[in-house]
Amino acid sequence: MADNTNYEILIAGFGGQGLLFSGKVLAYAGLLEGRELSWLPSYGPEMRGGTANCNVILSDTPVGSPIVENPNVLMVMNGPSLDKYESAVTPGGMIFVDSSLISRKVMRDDVTVFYVPSTQMANEKGLSGLANMILLGALVYKTGCVKEETLAEALKKVIPARKAQLFDANMSALALGKEYVQA
Amino acid sequence: MPEKVLMKGNEAIAEAAILAGCRHYFGYPITPQTEVAAYMSKRMPKIGGTFLQAESEIAAINMVYGVASTGKRAMTSSSSPGIALKCEGISYLAGADLPALIVNVQRGGPGLGGIQPSQSDYFLATRGPGHGDFHVLVLAPASVQEMADLTFKAFELADKYRMPAMLLADGTMGQMMEPVVLPAPAEHFIEKPWAVTGTECKRPHNIANSLFLLPEVLERMNFERFERYARVEEEEPMWESFLMEDAEICLVSFGITARVSRNAIVQARKEGLKAGMIRPKTLWPFPKKPLLEAAGKVKSFISVELSMGQMREDVELAVRCQKPVYLCNRTGGMIPTPEEVLQSIRKANEEGG
């Protein structure tokens, strides 16, 4: 990546896939690492069944606009989001695709693409609903945008106390994604 | 060092209000500010405060009037169409010289409009939101940190000048999360001998009232109120300058568009274009002095805003039309990209001053 200290991350897909949550985990990890950061969700009717997205900026300098126009990291979990944002990714950027939900390939040849069948993997491993975290595990491993240790700490903060039992499942999902792109 | 926490802008407003000593919140839900009410509904009962979801916006603002007249810090929050409904009550607060905080997390208008970010309540906020001769303090945060800091400040200023204050944010500021250091709890509150708290038969009655049927009396009250406003305009304007030392093109912007403008300015500098920014943190009082000073140095101004040029008029007034004031705007919930702002800087550079 051209600039490996400033990450402009766009996470997009259907409402209900936990996209805002995965962005939140990244943002918290950034906070724990003392980075400059912003997290901006889409809001309104599109979140209810339509497309949803969130913008996360992690930087070593103060964040100007929190709006990510040209992500250097794109994570997509449905076809319409890939159609919409593929061309916006900066040359040399990375795209993480849930290939169980998106059948087509990325058409650009100036970006690095990782296809992870995360929804299918989640279902097979009994981690239904955690496809977002599988893809996030791949994203964090390949970009190095935050450290793996802080990611675990961040998860503890983001998962509400009454759902603490979900921590291990989330950690397994992150590990699965990492292993998949390591292989 | 105080701990940095990650919060949504709307939540930062709510927590900062509590830290400022506000224990009475009255609201009615509307996107994109509902998190303020949601946060208050969880916190207020735990600290002995009042959270009340009123039957309407008008009811909520009149409940604020009631608490404000007892000298306690009170607030309400809403978004553009809801703020329009509150205007009657805001005028009454101003007429009775009562301090209170009204939060407006703006969305697109007119009418029911949309729910995406906007700054098109600029006129409504800065010209006195309601009938009659009056102003409210208008504070414009451009980060989650300022959502907290300016909420705190708004309560202090409102008490100091006995007038309502409006925090004029937008949907982006309300929805985004950033690290924030919350202010220390307020400890010192100014005396409010005018508060309606019961006389205990020891003093004459205090009355919170905005009805003055004798024109001589009403005129005197208005004159006196505007003497106070003159002091506010003299002492309280807040702004931030960005790369203005050698700037030839001065952008003027607040809230989310100031953030976008910052990116555009950094880019413009890389192209050798000397752009800078004066970012008002108070929109009333408007920072006229730094703008007039800048008028002597720069070639032109660009007002960057999410409205059809409402703030541009204030910039023109402040610089007394000495230099051209161009407009770079989007509306209806759209936000300009840094590239669009950069284009307007390039264009201003070509046209000169």
Coordinates of C-alpha atoms in Angstrom, one line a residue, chain B residues 83 87 90 104 106 119-130 134-139 166-168 283-284 310:
Chain B
I83 CA -36.7 22.8 15.9
C87 CA -39.4 28.2 17.9
I90 CA -37.5 29.6 22.3
N104 CA -30.3 21.1 16.7
Q106 CA -29.7 19.4 11.4
Q119 CA -26.7 23.3 7.6
S120 CA -29.7 24.9 6.2
D121 CA -31.1 26.1 9.5
Y122 CA -28.4 28.7 9.6
F123 CA -30.8 31.6 9.1
L124 CA -33.3 30.1 11.6
A125 CA -30.6 29.8 14.3
T126 CA -28.6 33.0 13.8
R127 CA -31.5 35.4 13.1
G128 CA -33.4 34.5 16.3
P129 CA -35.4 31.3 16.0
G130 CA -38.9 32.6 16.7
F134 CA -34.0 38.5 19.9
H135 CA -30.9 36.3 19.5
V136 CA -29.8 33.0 20.8
L137 CA -26.2 32.0 21.2
V138 CA -25.3 29.6 18.3
L139 CA -22.4 27.2 18.7
M166 CA -28.4 26.6 20.4
L167 CA -25.9 23.9 19.6
L168 CA -26.1 23.8 15.8
L283 CA -22.3 31.5 14.4
W284 CA -24.0 34.1 16.6
Q310 CA -27.1 31.4 4.1

